[in-house]
Amino acid sequence: MTREEIFEKVKEVLVDALAADDDEVTAEATLEGDLGAESIDYLDIRFKLEQEFDFKIADGELFPDDVGRNSEFVQDGKVTATGIAAMKEKLPHIDFTAFEANPEVGKVSELFTVDTLVSFVENKLAG
Amino acid sequence: MWIDRITELVPAERMVAIKNVSLAEDHLHDHFPRTETRGALPVMPASLILEGMAQTGGVLVGHAGAFREKVILAKISKAELTREAMPGSTLRYTATVQRMDSRGAATMGTVDLLDHAGSGTFEPIGEVNLMFSFLDQNMGAAAGFPDHNFVFGDAFKTILRTSGIAIPGEDD
């Protein structure tokens, strides 16, 4: 499956899960800020990706599930170097370059774009 | 409760429940009351039909985990209802688990209506797809929710028992 084909399927998933318009779902769109995803939507997206692409996604594999709860990972409202390292290891489909310059917890959601999901699926399908 | 009886339960797969719509229910008197131009129009509020499906799906999902999880309705993914449910009719909710994991579950549901004065058979009147979140798994202990499972209280236990369904952990 080409990256474009994956993008089209991911787009369908997001239009369905987030009631987003077709033209809103661009590669750069952030799930939360641009497409209005809320916490339960991340689980919905995960379920729908599993169904669409016929693979299983483990807890924390697609989105980080323990950053905010682990005191080693967050201090003074910022994700620590340990936290970033842990996320990088768990989430190789995400580009942390811009985030590392100002790793505020509130900006973690900006890491998750449509393109991120496409990369995730691409990696999963490649095994 | 917004379901009267569970008529079928296939654990972790499917549950069917019925709700008899009665004019004895006070809310029907206000939904919709008489106006200057027409008489009263008592119909089951659509929001309560959704609640009926939420209770059906919620019990199905809760039962699958032996009612250890606090199963909260988190999202209405789809809700379509095409007909009104009048007093004297019976609603049937069928919820099917689409996906379930340690964090939550997604269910698909169909709503059927038996109009006793009509065809005499259940006819489909809608689809309601829901998502449930397992509160403790998503919010953690820091959220301060009590330990006991306040979601599945006495009313839920009563309907399980009156429907002949053993409550995991209590009736084993």
Short mmCIF file of C-alpha atoms in Angstrom, two decimals:
data_model
loop_
_atom_site.label_atom_id
_atom_site.label_comp_id
_atom_site.label_asym_id
_atom_site.label_seq_id
_atom_site.Cartn_x
_atom_site.Cartn_y
_atom_site.Cartn_z
CA MET A 1 0.00 0.00 0.00
CA THR A 2 1.45 3.40 -0.95
CA ARG A 3 1.68 6.30 1.49
CA GLU A 4 -1.02 8.10 -0.51
CA GLU A 5 -3.34 5.12 -0.21
CA ILE A 6 -2.69 4.94 3.53
CA PHE A 7 -3.39 8.68 3.81
CA GLU A 8 -6.77 8.26 2.08
CA LYS A 9 -7.78 5.47 4.46
CA VAL A 10 -6.56 7.39 7.51
CA LYS A 11 -8.53 10.36 6.26
CA GLU A 12 -11.69 8.24 6.07
CA VAL A 13 -11.08 7.08 9.64
CA LEU A 14 -10.69 10.66 10.88
CA VAL A 15 -13.69 11.99 8.98
CA ASP A 16 -15.73 9.24 10.62
CA ALA A 17 -14.25 9.40 14.13
CA LEU A 18 -14.05 13.19 14.46
CA ALA A 19 -16.92 14.22 12.19
CA ALA A 20 -14.30 16.26 10.32
CA ASP A 21 -14.78 17.65 6.83
CA ASP A 22 -12.76 16.04 4.04
CA ASP A 23 -10.82 19.21 3.32
CA GLU A 24 -9.90 19.73 6.98
CA VAL A 25 -7.96 16.47 7.06
CA THR A 26 -4.62 17.57 5.65
CA ALA A 27 -1.29 15.90 6.39
CA GLU A 28 -0.26 18.78 8.69
CA ALA A 29 -3.54 19.03 10.63
CA THR A 30 -3.17 18.32 14.36
CA LEU A 31 -5.70 15.87 15.74
CA GLU A 32 -6.60 17.96 18.76
CA GLY A 33 -6.03 21.58 17.74
CA ASP A 34 -7.23 21.41 14.13
CA LEU A 35 -9.60 18.47 14.08
CA GLY A 36 -11.04 18.78 17.60
CA ALA A 37 -10.12 15.34 18.94
CA GLU A 38 -10.91 14.72 22.62
CA SER A 39 -9.51 11.99 24.84
CA ILE A 40 -12.05 9.29 23.92
CA ASP A 41 -11.47 10.01 20.24
CA TYR A 42 -7.92 8.65 20.54
CA LEU A 43 -9.36 5.28 21.54
CA ASP A 44 -11.93 5.52 18.75
CA ILE A 45 -9.19 6.32 16.21
CA ARG A 46 -7.16 3.38 17.48
CA PHE A 47 -10.11 0.98 17.16
CA LYS A 48 -10.95 2.26 13.69
CA LEU A 49 -7.33 2.00 12.47
CA GLU A 50 -7.19 -1.58 13.76
CA GLN A 51 -10.35 -2.39 11.85
CA GLU A 52 -9.32 -0.58 8.68
CA PHE A 53 -5.81 -2.02 8.46
CA ASP A 54 -6.39 -5.34 10.21
CA PHE A 55 -3.66 -5.07 12.84
CA LYS A 56 -3.60 -4.71 16.61
CA ILE A 57 -2.34 -1.61 18.39
CA ALA A 58 -1.07 -2.08 21.95
CA ASP A 59 -1.63 0.41 24.78
CA GLY A 60 0.76 3.32 24.38
CA GLU A 61 1.93 2.22 20.94
CA LEU A 62 0.15 4.93 18.97
CA PHE A 63 -0.28 7.68 21.58
CA PRO A 64 1.68 8.05 24.83
CA ASP A 65 -0.45 6.88 27.73
CA ASP A 66 1.69 7.67 30.76
CA VAL A 67 3.52 10.94 30.14
CA GLY A 68 1.28 13.08 32.33
CA ARG A 69 1.16 10.55 35.14
CA ASN A 70 4.84 9.86 35.55
CA SER A 71 6.69 12.40 37.69
CA GLU A 72 9.99 11.39 36.10
CA PHE A 73 8.61 12.44 32.74
CA VAL A 74 7.14 15.80 33.67
CA GLN A 75 8.56 18.53 35.85
CA ASP A 76 7.42 22.15 36.13
CA GLY A 77 5.00 21.74 33.27
CA LYS A 78 7.66 20.48 30.87
CA VAL A 79 8.46 17.03 29.60
CA THR A 80 11.90 16.05 30.90
CA ALA A 81 14.74 14.69 28.80
CA THR A 82 13.93 11.26 30.27
CA GLY A 83 10.31 11.69 29.21
CA ILE A 84 11.25 12.72 25.69
CA ALA A 85 13.67 9.80 25.41
CA ALA A 86 10.94 7.40 26.57
CA MET A 87 8.46 8.83 24.07
CA LYS A 88 11.00 8.66 21.26
CA GLU A 89 11.62 5.02 21.99
CA LYS A 90 7.93 4.14 22.17
CA LEU A 91 6.75 6.38 19.34
CA PRO A 92 9.24 6.19 16.48
CA HIS A 93 6.59 7.48 14.05
CA ILE A 94 6.73 10.94 15.61
CA ASP A 95 9.13 13.76 14.81
CA PHE A 96 10.13 15.42 18.09
CA THR A 97 12.52 18.01 16.61
CA ALA A 98 10.34 21.10 17.07
CA PHE A 99 8.92 19.88 20.38
CA GLU A 100 12.35 19.45 21.97
CA ALA A 101 13.02 23.17 21.66
CA ASN A 102 10.10 23.91 24.01
CA PRO A 103 8.78 20.68 25.53
CA GLU A 104 5.72 22.05 27.35
CA VAL A 105 3.27 19.36 28.41
CA GLY A 106 0.45 21.31 26.81
CA LYS A 107 2.18 21.02 23.46
CA VAL A 108 2.37 17.21 23.48
CA SER A 109 -0.92 17.08 21.60
CA GLU A 110 0.60 19.11 18.78
CA LEU A 111 2.90 16.17 18.04
CA PHE A 112 -0.04 14.20 16.75
CA THR A 113 -0.88 15.13 13.21
CA VAL A 114 -2.59 13.27 10.41
CA ASP A 115 0.86 12.65 8.95
CA THR A 116 1.90 11.02 12.24
CA LEU A 117 -0.88 8.49 11.89
CA VAL A 118 0.08 7.80 8.28
CA SER A 119 3.69 7.14 9.36
CA PHE A 120 2.47 4.92 12.17
CA VAL A 121 0.37 2.81 9.80
CA GLU A 122 3.18 2.70 7.25
CA ASN A 123 5.60 1.40 9.93
CA LYS A 124 3.09 -1.15 11.17
CA LEU A 125 2.36 -2.50 7.71
CA ALA A 126 6.08 -2.74 6.99
CA GLY A 127 6.35 -4.90 10.12
CA MET B 1 -33.60 2.20 34.62
CA TRP B 2 -34.31 2.72 30.94
CA ILE B 3 -34.45 -0.96 30.12
CA ASP B 4 -37.04 -3.29 31.63
CA ARG B 5 -35.58 -6.70 30.97
CA ILE B 6 -32.58 -8.33 29.40
CA THR B 7 -33.80 -10.99 26.99
CA GLU B 8 -30.48 -12.29 25.69
CA LEU B 9 -26.86 -12.09 26.72
CA VAL B 10 -23.96 -13.66 24.89
CA PRO B 11 -21.07 -12.63 27.15
CA ALA B 12 -18.65 -10.13 25.61
CA GLU B 13 -20.51 -10.36 22.29
CA ARG B 14 -24.11 -9.27 22.29
CA MET B 15 -26.97 -8.24 24.53
CA VAL B 16 -30.64 -7.66 23.84
CA ALA B 17 -32.94 -5.71 26.16
CA ILE B 18 -36.49 -4.45 25.94
CA LYS B 19 -38.22 -1.35 27.21
CA ASN B 20 -41.98 -1.03 27.39
CA VAL B 21 -43.10 2.54 26.78
CA SER B 22 -45.89 3.42 29.21
CA LEU B 23 -48.15 6.40 29.62
CA ALA B 24 -47.61 5.98 33.37
CA GLU B 25 -44.15 7.49 32.89
CA ASP B 26 -44.37 11.12 33.94
CA HIS B 27 -41.94 12.44 31.38
CA LEU B 28 -44.26 11.44 28.54
CA HIS B 29 -46.75 14.01 29.82
CA ASP B 30 -44.25 16.75 29.14
CA HIS B 31 -42.93 15.31 25.91
CA PHE B 32 -44.83 16.85 24.25
CA PRO B 33 -47.57 18.69 26.14
CA ARG B 34 -50.73 20.10 24.60
CA THR B 35 -50.38 23.44 22.84
CA GLU B 36 -52.98 25.93 21.67
CA THR B 37 -52.95 24.40 18.22
CA ARG B 38 -52.73 20.65 18.92
CA GLY B 39 -53.33 18.06 21.60
CA ALA B 40 -50.65 16.39 23.72
CA LEU B 41 -48.21 14.17 21.84
CA PRO B 42 -46.67 11.66 24.24
CA VAL B 43 -43.61 9.99 22.68
CA MET B 44 -40.51 8.44 24.18
CA PRO B 45 -37.77 11.11 24.12
CA ALA B 46 -34.96 10.20 21.72
CA SER B 47 -32.40 11.06 24.41
CA LEU B 48 -33.88 8.36 26.65
CA ILE B 49 -33.81 5.85 23.79
CA LEU B 50 -30.09 6.59 23.57
CA GLU B 51 -29.84 6.05 27.33
CA GLY B 52 -31.60 2.70 26.91
CA MET B 53 -29.01 1.67 24.37
CA ALA B 54 -26.24 3.02 26.61
CA GLN B 55 -27.50 0.85 29.47
CA THR B 56 -27.74 -2.17 27.16
CA GLY B 57 -24.23 -1.68 25.81
CA GLY B 58 -22.91 -0.66 29.21
CA VAL B 59 -24.15 -3.82 30.92
CA LEU B 60 -22.81 -5.94 28.05
CA VAL B 61 -19.37 -4.36 28.37
CA GLY B 62 -19.44 -4.28 32.18
CA HIS B 63 -20.48 -7.94 32.38
CA ALA B 64 -17.58 -8.91 30.08
CA GLY B 65 -15.20 -7.57 32.72
CA ALA B 66 -17.12 -9.02 35.68
CA PHE B 67 -18.21 -5.45 36.55
CA ARG B 68 -14.72 -4.57 37.76
CA GLU B 69 -14.48 -1.57 35.44
CA LYS B 70 -16.41 1.66 35.86
CA VAL B 71 -17.90 1.71 32.38
CA ILE B 72 -18.81 5.25 31.34
CA LEU B 73 -20.57 6.31 28.16
CA ALA B 74 -17.94 8.47 26.48
CA LYS B 75 -19.08 9.02 22.93
CA ILE B 76 -22.13 8.64 20.72
CA SER B 77 -20.49 7.74 17.42
CA LYS B 78 -23.76 7.43 15.55
CA ALA B 79 -27.42 7.92 16.41
CA GLU B 80 -30.21 7.63 13.89
CA LEU B 81 -33.85 7.15 14.81
CA THR B 82 -36.49 7.13 12.13
CA ARG B 83 -39.74 6.66 14.04
CA GLU B 84 -41.40 7.78 17.27
CA ALA B 85 -42.04 5.27 20.07
CA MET B 86 -45.57 5.80 21.35
CA PRO B 87 -46.97 4.62 24.71
CA GLY B 88 -48.02 1.00 24.49
CA SER B 89 -45.14 0.06 22.22
CA THR B 90 -42.03 -1.96 23.03
CA LEU B 91 -38.49 -0.92 22.19
CA ARG B 92 -35.83 -3.55 21.67
CA TYR B 93 -32.16 -2.66 21.98
CA THR B 94 -29.53 -4.98 20.51
CA ALA B 95 -25.94 -4.04 21.33
CA THR B 96 -22.95 -5.84 19.81
CA VAL B 97 -19.35 -5.42 20.91
CA GLN B 98 -17.37 -4.14 18.00
CA ARG B 99 -14.06 -3.74 19.80
CA MET B 100 -13.00 -3.95 23.43
CA ASP B 101 -9.62 -3.60 25.13
CA SER B 102 -8.17 -2.57 28.48
CA ARG B 103 -9.16 1.10 28.02
CA GLY B 104 -12.67 0.90 26.69
CA ALA B 105 -15.10 -0.53 24.20
CA ALA B 106 -17.05 0.32 21.08
CA THR B 107 -20.53 -1.10 20.51
CA MET B 108 -22.87 -1.13 17.55
CA GLY B 109 -26.56 -1.12 18.23
CA THR B 110 -29.90 -1.46 16.54
CA VAL B 111 -33.20 -0.18 17.90
CA ASP B 112 -36.38 -2.04 16.95
CA LEU B 113 -39.96 -1.11 17.73
CA LEU B 114 -42.93 -3.36 18.32
CA ASP B 115 -46.13 -1.41 17.78
CA HIS B 116 -48.73 -3.65 19.38
CA ALA B 117 -51.47 -1.93 17.40
CA GLY B 118 -49.48 -2.17 14.17
CA SER B 119 -47.75 -5.04 12.44
CA GLY B 120 -47.26 -6.98 15.68
CA THR B 121 -43.61 -7.61 14.87
CA PHE B 122 -40.42 -5.76 15.73
CA GLU B 123 -39.36 -3.36 13.01
CA PRO B 124 -36.01 -1.54 12.87
CA ILE B 125 -36.24 2.16 13.72
CA GLY B 126 -32.63 3.14 14.22
CA GLU B 127 -28.96 2.58 14.84
CA VAL B 128 -26.94 3.78 17.81
CA ASN B 129 -23.18 3.20 18.00
CA LEU B 130 -21.43 4.05 21.24
CA MET B 131 -18.04 4.19 22.90
CA PHE B 132 -17.44 3.39 26.53
CA SER B 133 -14.45 4.42 28.58
CA PHE B 134 -13.12 2.45 31.55
CA LEU B 135 -12.80 5.28 34.00
CA ASP B 136 -9.97 3.99 36.19
CA GLN B 137 -7.86 2.92 33.21
CA ASN B 138 -8.08 6.32 31.56
CA MET B 139 -8.23 8.74 34.47
CA GLY B 140 -6.11 6.87 37.02
CA ALA B 141 -6.25 6.97 40.80
CA ALA B 142 -5.28 10.64 40.80
CA ALA B 143 -8.74 11.53 39.50
CA GLY B 144 -10.09 10.70 42.96
CA PHE B 145 -12.98 8.42 42.04
CA PRO B 146 -14.11 6.06 44.80
CA ASP B 147 -12.98 2.43 44.77
CA HIS B 148 -16.44 0.90 44.67
CA ASN B 149 -18.09 0.54 41.30
CA PHE B 150 -20.68 3.31 41.51
CA VAL B 151 -21.65 2.83 37.87
CA PHE B 152 -23.31 -0.52 38.37
CA GLY B 153 -25.51 0.09 41.38
CA ASP B 154 -28.51 -1.74 42.78
CA ALA B 155 -30.80 -0.94 39.86
CA PHE B 156 -28.44 -2.66 37.44
CA LYS B 157 -28.04 -5.65 39.73
CA THR B 158 -31.79 -5.94 40.07
CA ILE B 159 -32.38 -6.04 36.35
CA LEU B 160 -29.66 -8.64 35.90
CA ARG B 161 -31.21 -10.83 38.58
CA THR B 162 -34.79 -10.38 37.38
CA SER B 163 -33.58 -11.28 33.90
CA GLY B 164 -32.02 -14.47 35.22
CA ILE B 165 -28.42 -13.43 34.68
CA ALA B 166 -25.83 -14.26 37.31
CA ILE B 167 -23.71 -11.32 38.45
CA PRO B 168 -20.05 -12.27 38.10
CA GLY B 169 -18.33 -12.18 41.46
CA GLU B 170 -21.61 -12.13 43.42
CA ASP B 171 -23.69 -15.04 42.18
CA ASP B 172 -20.87 -17.40 41.19
#
